[in-house]
Amino acid sequence: MKIAALAGGTGAAKLLRGLARLVDPGDLTIIGNTGDDLDLWGLHVSPDLDTVCYTLAGIVDAIKGWGLGDESFHALDAMQRFGEPTWFNLGDRDLATHLHRTGLLRQGRTLTQVTASVAAGLGVAQRVLPMSNQPVRTGVLGPDGWLDFQEYFVREKAQIAVRAVRYEGAESARPAPGVVEAILEARAVIVCPSNPITSVGPILAVPGIARALGESRATALAISPIVGGEAVSGPAGRLMAACGLPVSAVGVAQVYAPWLDTIVLDQRDAGLAAELAALGVSAVTTDTLMTSPEKEIALARRILDALR
Ligand code: GDP
């Protein structure tokens, strides 16, 4: 079964690791968010693509769910002496990825080519695509003005009130090569349990991607990142509320409603099924908390069963 997966970072990576155990690598294309990419110390950092690749390669930091395991931060300490920003935690071994990416981009390669090179270098067998080769930057309007997503998320620890979210550059971005094709050729599109506003939202904001989702004959299935009225982790709930959405699987389904067929929600949210049906979305309930590798595989298996 050919699958295209829309993916953010940490939530997506856990599900993808489960799916990777059950799906032939050649059948899985991952379309990753680049809305929270940033330039730091002259380097191009793609946090979500890297989280997905590090996780599938089995080298992610198991506790944090991002960055590399067995990491050190000597370069970060040293940069402090030069007054360089040190709020973004770039590890020493992680730096190799960003140096490689930035070097290839400077030689004129596209982010698609560079991402393929990073994935191959790490031994990731699945196809990992950025959503676009043009820059799209997610911005968040806080009390003192617009911040880039990572300034909000990492520097401010997502602790400021948010009034609006924007995807700068999205209007003139194009889907990266292979993205629309993967959606149109898939039997299933899986929207990973990712932040609907800042992980999946930027992907959908690239003109042509939402249209392909509407045109595709694939079954579109999303996993709710909201369980029991709050996000499993991170600011998804607060950001959804700021965008006027209910903080529940219903709010998630509203974002994806034009093309979504099925939503997988946690069993404790089973009471939402009728409201979801009214949106034209069928509900599958199961334990969606991926707190162990076994539970990642179990959720992936439940999803594949529902798709069959
Ligand atoms: P980020 O870029 O690291 O924020 O990555 P994502 O957007 O992919 O993942 C964050 C989202 O995943 C948050 O909204 C969490 O609520 C959700 N999430 C994380 N772990 C789980 C889980 O085990 N189950 C479910 N259902 N959602 C999860």
Tab-separated table of C-alpha atoms and ligand atoms in Angstrom:
chain	number	residue	atom	x	y	z
A	1	MET	CA	0.000	0.000	0.000
A	2	LYS	CA	1.588	3.290	-1.102
A	3	ILE	CA	1.418	5.847	1.693
A	4	ALA	CA	2.145	9.570	1.761
A	5	ALA	CA	2.561	10.939	5.278
A	6	LEU	CA	2.355	14.617	6.241
A	7	ALA	CA	4.758	15.119	9.111
A	8	GLY	CA	5.944	17.618	11.692
A	9	GLY	CA	8.617	16.657	14.189
A	10	THR	CA	8.435	14.732	17.441
A	11	GLY	CA	4.817	13.473	17.302
A	12	ALA	CA	5.135	12.471	13.666
A	13	ALA	CA	8.488	10.775	14.125
A	14	LYS	CA	7.152	8.321	16.719
A	15	LEU	CA	4.315	7.198	14.467
A	16	LEU	CA	6.615	6.981	11.441
A	17	ARG	CA	9.001	4.778	13.419
A	18	GLY	CA	6.059	2.455	14.123
A	19	LEU	CA	4.899	2.508	10.495
A	20	ALA	CA	8.434	1.836	9.290
A	21	ARG	CA	8.299	-1.530	11.059
A	22	LEU	CA	5.198	-2.562	9.094
A	23	VAL	CA	5.436	-0.873	5.688
A	24	ASP	CA	7.926	-1.517	2.922
A	25	PRO	CA	10.309	1.498	2.872
A	26	GLY	CA	9.662	1.984	-0.841
A	27	ASP	CA	5.957	2.453	-0.112
A	28	LEU	CA	6.346	5.305	2.377
A	29	THR	CA	6.895	8.910	1.286
A	30	ILE	CA	7.196	11.459	4.074
A	31	ILE	CA	6.304	15.081	3.313
A	32	GLY	CA	7.935	17.173	6.011
A	33	ASN	CA	7.243	20.619	7.393
A	34	THR	CA	9.872	23.264	6.706
A	35	GLY	CA	7.865	26.188	8.114
A	36	ASP	CA	9.952	26.081	11.277
A	37	ASP	CA	13.325	25.982	9.505
A	38	LEU	CA	15.752	28.645	10.678
A	39	ASP	CA	19.084	30.225	9.858
A	40	LEU	CA	21.478	30.109	12.760
A	41	TRP	CA	25.212	30.917	12.718
A	42	GLY	CA	24.955	31.009	8.935
A	43	LEU	CA	23.582	27.471	8.868
A	44	HIS	CA	20.279	26.242	7.468
A	45	VAL	CA	18.558	24.143	10.145
A	46	SER	CA	15.490	22.008	9.303
A	47	PRO	CA	14.336	20.800	12.717
A	48	ASP	CA	11.329	18.739	11.636
A	49	LEU	CA	13.049	16.980	8.729
A	50	ASP	CA	15.984	16.179	11.009
A	51	THR	CA	13.782	14.855	13.803
A	52	VAL	CA	12.109	12.508	11.324
A	53	CYS	CA	15.426	11.362	9.820
A	54	TYR	CA	17.198	10.937	13.175
A	55	THR	CA	14.253	8.934	14.507
A	56	LEU	CA	13.975	6.647	11.478
A	57	ALA	CA	17.753	6.176	11.569
A	58	GLY	CA	17.523	5.095	15.216
A	59	ILE	CA	19.906	7.817	16.437
A	60	VAL	CA	17.483	10.341	17.950
A	61	ASP	CA	17.835	11.304	21.612
A	62	ALA	CA	15.369	8.877	23.172
A	63	ILE	CA	14.412	11.130	26.083
A	64	LYS	CA	13.966	14.437	24.263
A	65	GLY	CA	12.619	12.978	21.010
A	66	TRP	CA	14.731	15.427	18.966
A	67	GLY	CA	18.453	15.957	18.427
A	68	LEU	CA	20.975	13.158	18.553
A	69	GLY	CA	21.549	10.740	21.386
A	70	ASP	CA	24.953	10.750	23.052
A	71	GLU	CA	25.364	14.418	22.125
A	72	SER	CA	27.680	17.139	23.473
A	73	PHE	CA	27.314	20.926	23.229
A	74	HIS	CA	30.880	22.302	23.171
A	75	ALA	CA	30.335	24.419	20.061
A	76	LEU	CA	27.249	25.989	21.626
A	77	ASP	CA	29.269	26.918	24.725
A	78	ALA	CA	32.060	28.328	22.573
A	79	MET	CA	29.666	30.445	20.497
A	80	GLN	CA	28.585	32.236	23.659
A	81	ARG	CA	32.000	33.922	23.817
A	82	PHE	CA	31.327	35.636	20.530
A	83	GLY	CA	27.927	36.873	21.595
A	84	GLU	CA	26.271	34.540	19.106
A	85	PRO	CA	22.721	33.404	19.887
A	86	THR	CA	22.772	30.226	21.963
A	87	TRP	CA	19.095	29.744	22.749
A	88	PHE	CA	18.706	27.110	20.020
A	89	ASN	CA	20.316	23.880	21.215
A	90	LEU	CA	22.560	22.784	18.363
A	91	GLY	CA	24.609	19.779	19.422
A	92	ASP	CA	28.125	19.085	18.187
A	93	ARG	CA	27.255	15.989	16.153
A	94	ASP	CA	24.001	17.579	14.996
A	95	LEU	CA	26.129	20.405	13.545
A	96	ALA	CA	27.457	18.008	10.914
A	97	THR	CA	23.976	17.722	9.425
A	98	HIS	CA	23.551	21.493	9.220
A	99	LEU	CA	27.047	22.032	7.804
A	100	HIS	CA	26.383	19.392	5.148
A	101	ARG	CA	22.947	20.845	4.318
A	102	THR	CA	24.186	24.419	4.153
A	103	GLY	CA	27.199	23.517	2.055
A	104	LEU	CA	25.090	21.717	-0.530
A	105	LEU	CA	22.529	24.540	-0.622
A	106	ARG	CA	25.369	27.023	-1.241
A	107	GLN	CA	26.478	24.867	-4.188
A	108	GLY	CA	23.022	25.367	-5.649
A	109	ARG	CA	21.357	22.089	-4.705
A	110	THR	CA	17.688	22.180	-3.778
A	111	LEU	CA	16.392	21.349	-0.306
A	112	THR	CA	14.834	18.231	-1.878
A	113	GLN	CA	18.263	17.034	-3.044
A	114	VAL	CA	19.895	17.962	0.221
A	115	THR	CA	17.230	16.195	2.297
A	116	ALA	CA	17.681	13.057	0.193
A	117	SER	CA	21.414	13.271	0.835
A	118	VAL	CA	20.924	13.691	4.591
A	119	ALA	CA	18.485	10.769	4.697
A	120	ALA	CA	20.794	8.553	2.641
A	121	GLY	CA	23.807	9.480	4.746
A	122	LEU	CA	21.934	8.470	7.878
A	123	GLY	CA	20.678	5.234	6.324
A	124	VAL	CA	16.997	6.219	6.109
A	125	ALA	CA	15.391	4.041	3.437
A	126	GLN	CA	12.056	5.881	3.201
A	127	ARG	CA	11.668	8.848	0.865
A	128	VAL	CA	11.775	12.086	2.855
A	129	LEU	CA	10.664	15.212	0.999
A	130	PRO	CA	10.517	18.802	2.186
A	131	MET	CA	7.092	20.334	1.513
A	132	SER	CA	8.689	23.012	-0.683
A	133	ASN	CA	12.058	24.161	-1.936
A	134	GLN	CA	11.068	27.793	-1.423
A	135	PRO	CA	11.266	29.269	2.071
A	136	VAL	CA	8.041	29.342	4.075
A	137	ARG	CA	8.435	30.778	7.571
A	138	THR	CA	5.822	30.244	10.247
A	139	GLY	CA	5.412	33.375	12.364
A	140	VAL	CA	3.572	33.858	15.605
A	141	LEU	CA	2.105	37.196	16.767
A	142	GLY	CA	2.928	37.669	20.432
A	143	PRO	CA	2.284	40.630	22.737
A	144	ASP	CA	5.313	42.511	21.346
A	145	GLY	CA	4.992	41.665	17.662
A	146	TRP	CA	5.828	38.857	15.233
A	147	LEU	CA	8.302	36.126	16.158
A	148	ASP	CA	9.708	33.331	14.025
A	149	PHE	CA	8.367	29.981	15.142
A	150	GLN	CA	11.614	28.843	16.801
A	151	GLU	CA	11.929	32.158	18.665
A	152	TYR	CA	8.464	31.502	20.057
A	153	PHE	CA	8.882	27.763	20.631
A	154	VAL	CA	12.468	27.443	21.850
A	155	ARG	CA	13.609	30.920	22.951
A	156	GLU	CA	10.317	31.917	24.603
A	157	LYS	CA	9.489	28.280	25.501
A	158	ALA	CA	6.004	28.820	24.014
A	159	GLN	CA	5.100	30.769	27.162
A	160	ILE	CA	3.769	33.948	25.553
A	161	ALA	CA	0.186	34.629	24.489
A	162	VAL	CA	-0.378	34.172	20.757
A	163	ARG	CA	-2.834	36.308	18.805
A	164	ALA	CA	-2.263	35.059	15.262
A	165	VAL	CA	-0.142	32.719	13.142
A	166	ARG	CA	1.127	33.352	9.615
A	167	TYR	CA	3.031	31.350	6.973
A	168	GLU	CA	5.317	33.910	5.383
A	169	GLY	CA	6.286	33.180	1.799
A	170	ALA	CA	3.674	30.452	1.381
A	171	GLU	CA	1.777	32.284	-1.390
A	172	SER	CA	4.771	32.180	-3.692
A	173	ALA	CA	6.042	28.732	-2.665
A	174	ARG	CA	5.533	25.656	-4.807
A	175	PRO	CA	5.221	22.052	-3.690
A	176	ALA	CA	8.629	20.379	-3.857
A	177	PRO	CA	9.090	17.899	-6.727
A	178	GLY	CA	7.399	14.626	-5.876
A	179	VAL	CA	5.029	16.011	-3.249
A	180	VAL	CA	1.886	16.334	-5.363
A	181	GLU	CA	2.735	13.102	-7.209
A	182	ALA	CA	3.125	11.203	-3.923
A	183	ILE	CA	-0.283	12.441	-2.733
A	184	LEU	CA	-1.987	11.619	-6.029
A	185	GLU	CA	-0.393	8.169	-6.335
A	186	ALA	CA	-0.918	7.100	-2.714
A	187	ARG	CA	-3.548	4.635	-1.571
A	188	ALA	CA	-3.517	6.427	1.775
A	189	VAL	CA	-2.499	9.813	3.070
A	190	ILE	CA	-1.655	9.759	6.768
A	191	VAL	CA	-1.571	13.063	8.638
A	192	CYS	CA	0.699	12.284	11.553
A	193	PRO	CA	-0.153	13.355	15.129
A	194	SER	CA	1.468	16.729	14.619
A	195	ASN	CA	0.593	20.273	15.537
A	196	PRO	CA	-2.210	21.190	13.074
A	197	ILE	CA	-1.302	24.891	13.182
A	198	THR	CA	2.488	24.987	13.057
A	199	SER	CA	3.480	21.573	11.665
A	200	VAL	CA	0.736	20.584	9.217
A	201	GLY	CA	-0.621	24.112	8.643
A	202	PRO	CA	2.493	25.263	6.753
A	203	ILE	CA	2.368	22.167	4.508
A	204	LEU	CA	-1.279	22.884	3.653
A	205	ALA	CA	-0.466	26.553	3.045
A	206	VAL	CA	1.776	25.711	0.075
A	207	PRO	CA	-0.492	26.300	-2.929
A	208	GLY	CA	-1.295	23.051	-4.687
A	209	ILE	CA	-0.876	20.676	-1.751
A	210	ALA	CA	-4.383	21.038	-0.290
A	211	ARG	CA	-5.775	20.823	-3.818
A	212	ALA	CA	-3.902	17.568	-4.418
A	213	LEU	CA	-5.310	16.212	-1.148
A	214	GLY	CA	-8.802	17.066	-2.397
A	215	GLU	CA	-8.190	15.494	-5.803
A	216	SER	CA	-6.394	12.374	-4.624
A	217	ARG	CA	-8.356	9.145	-4.459
A	218	ALA	CA	-6.288	8.154	-1.442
A	219	THR	CA	-8.050	7.605	1.865
A	220	ALA	CA	-7.002	10.505	4.082
A	221	LEU	CA	-6.547	9.590	7.737
A	222	ALA	CA	-5.289	11.851	10.525
A	223	ILE	CA	-4.250	11.010	14.069
A	224	SER	CA	-5.364	13.586	16.619
A	225	PRO	CA	-2.509	15.150	18.587
A	226	ILE	CA	-5.130	16.367	21.075
A	227	VAL	CA	-6.100	13.842	23.727
A	228	GLY	CA	-8.601	14.529	26.510
A	229	GLY	CA	-8.892	18.221	25.639
A	230	GLU	CA	-5.184	19.024	25.557
A	231	ALA	CA	-2.107	18.441	23.429
A	232	VAL	CA	-0.035	15.421	24.392
A	233	SER	CA	2.949	17.793	24.337
A	234	GLY	CA	3.759	21.307	23.162
A	235	PRO	CA	1.586	24.317	22.356
A	236	ALA	CA	-0.854	22.773	19.813
A	237	GLY	CA	-3.837	23.297	22.123
A	238	ARG	CA	-3.037	26.944	22.817
A	239	LEU	CA	-2.350	27.659	19.153
A	240	MET	CA	-5.589	25.992	18.071
A	241	ALA	CA	-7.504	28.086	20.617
A	242	ALA	CA	-5.736	31.220	19.318
A	243	CYS	CA	-6.971	30.326	15.834
A	244	GLY	CA	-10.539	29.973	17.092
A	245	LEU	CA	-10.657	26.180	16.949
A	246	PRO	CA	-12.015	23.828	19.601
A	247	VAL	CA	-9.121	22.089	21.377
A	248	SER	CA	-10.167	18.542	20.502
A	249	ALA	CA	-10.145	16.042	17.656
A	250	VAL	CA	-13.090	18.042	16.306
A	251	GLY	CA	-10.879	21.122	15.960
A	252	VAL	CA	-8.214	18.993	14.265
A	253	ALA	CA	-10.817	17.578	11.881
A	254	GLN	CA	-12.061	21.092	11.101
A	255	VAL	CA	-8.603	22.023	9.811
A	256	TYR	CA	-8.463	18.963	7.540
A	257	ALA	CA	-12.216	18.617	6.856
A	258	PRO	CA	-12.357	19.370	3.133
A	259	TRP	CA	-10.434	16.217	2.301
A	260	LEU	CA	-10.250	14.169	5.520
A	261	ASP	CA	-11.994	10.767	5.574
A	262	THR	CA	-11.043	9.330	8.950
A	263	ILE	CA	-9.605	10.561	12.210
A	264	VAL	CA	-7.971	8.311	14.765
A	265	LEU	CA	-8.682	9.567	18.246
A	266	ASP	CA	-7.910	8.376	21.687
A	267	GLN	CA	-10.430	6.038	23.259
A	268	ARG	CA	-11.135	8.573	26.022
A	269	ASP	CA	-12.423	10.941	23.305
A	270	ALA	CA	-14.847	8.393	21.827
A	271	GLY	CA	-17.750	10.707	22.720
A	272	LEU	CA	-16.711	13.051	19.886
A	273	ALA	CA	-17.640	10.549	17.146
A	274	ALA	CA	-21.075	12.066	16.451
A	275	GLU	CA	-19.667	15.591	16.119
A	276	LEU	CA	-16.998	14.239	13.776
A	277	ALA	CA	-19.589	12.400	11.697
A	278	ALA	CA	-21.391	15.729	11.259
A	279	LEU	CA	-18.175	17.012	9.638
A	280	GLY	CA	-18.189	13.995	7.323
A	281	VAL	CA	-15.251	12.383	9.131
A	282	SER	CA	-15.417	8.847	10.502
A	283	ALA	CA	-13.795	8.134	13.850
A	284	VAL	CA	-11.539	5.251	14.817
A	285	THR	CA	-10.811	5.037	18.535
A	286	THR	CA	-7.806	3.390	20.101
A	287	ASP	CA	-4.997	4.098	22.562
A	288	THR	CA	-3.065	6.804	20.714
A	289	LEU	CA	-0.413	7.550	23.341
A	290	MET	CA	2.916	6.330	21.955
A	291	THR	CA	4.876	5.934	25.169
A	292	SER	CA	6.942	2.930	24.024
A	293	PRO	CA	8.155	1.403	20.760
A	294	GLU	CA	5.520	-1.319	21.137
A	295	LYS	CA	2.776	1.294	21.363
A	296	GLU	CA	4.099	3.074	18.263
A	297	ILE	CA	3.836	-0.182	16.327
A	298	ALA	CA	0.404	-0.955	17.790
A	299	LEU	CA	-0.946	2.442	16.697
A	300	ALA	CA	0.600	2.022	13.242
A	301	ARG	CA	-1.005	-1.414	12.963
A	302	ARG	CA	-4.414	-0.031	13.988
A	303	ILE	CA	-4.078	2.669	11.306
A	304	LEU	CA	-3.141	0.178	8.588
A	305	ASP	CA	-6.083	-2.041	9.607
A	306	ALA	CA	-8.455	0.924	9.408
A	307	LEU	CA	-7.090	1.821	5.954
A	308	ARG	CA	-7.581	-1.725	4.688
B	1	GDP	P1	7.070	19.237	16.774
B	1	GDP	O1	7.548	19.934	15.532
B	1	GDP	O2	8.154	18.559	17.533
B	1	GDP	O3	6.115	20.033	17.618
B	1	GDP	O4	6.323	17.991	16.201
B	1	GDP	P2	4.882	17.555	15.816
B	1	GDP	O5	4.031	18.705	15.447
B	1	GDP	O6	4.985	16.384	14.907
B	1	GDP	O7	4.431	16.928	17.187
B	1	GDP	C1	3.893	17.594	18.247
B	1	GDP	C2	2.448	17.136	18.413
B	1	GDP	O8	2.394	15.734	18.564
B	1	GDP	C3	1.837	17.737	19.647
B	1	GDP	O9	0.694	18.433	19.275
B	1	GDP	C4	1.487	16.533	20.524
B	1	GDP	O10	0.240	16.716	21.152
B	1	GDP	C5	1.460	15.387	19.552
B	1	GDP	N1	1.904	14.123	20.134
B	1	GDP	C6	3.122	13.868	20.660
B	1	GDP	N2	3.177	12.595	21.097
B	1	GDP	C7	1.968	12.030	20.845
B	1	GDP	C8	1.412	10.720	21.069
B	1	GDP	O11	2.052	9.828	21.593
B	1	GDP	N3	0.120	10.518	20.669
B	1	GDP	C9	-0.641	11.514	20.085
B	1	GDP	N4	-1.899	11.231	19.735
B	1	GDP	N5	-0.126	12.750	19.850
B	1	GDP	C10	1.152	13.005	20.218
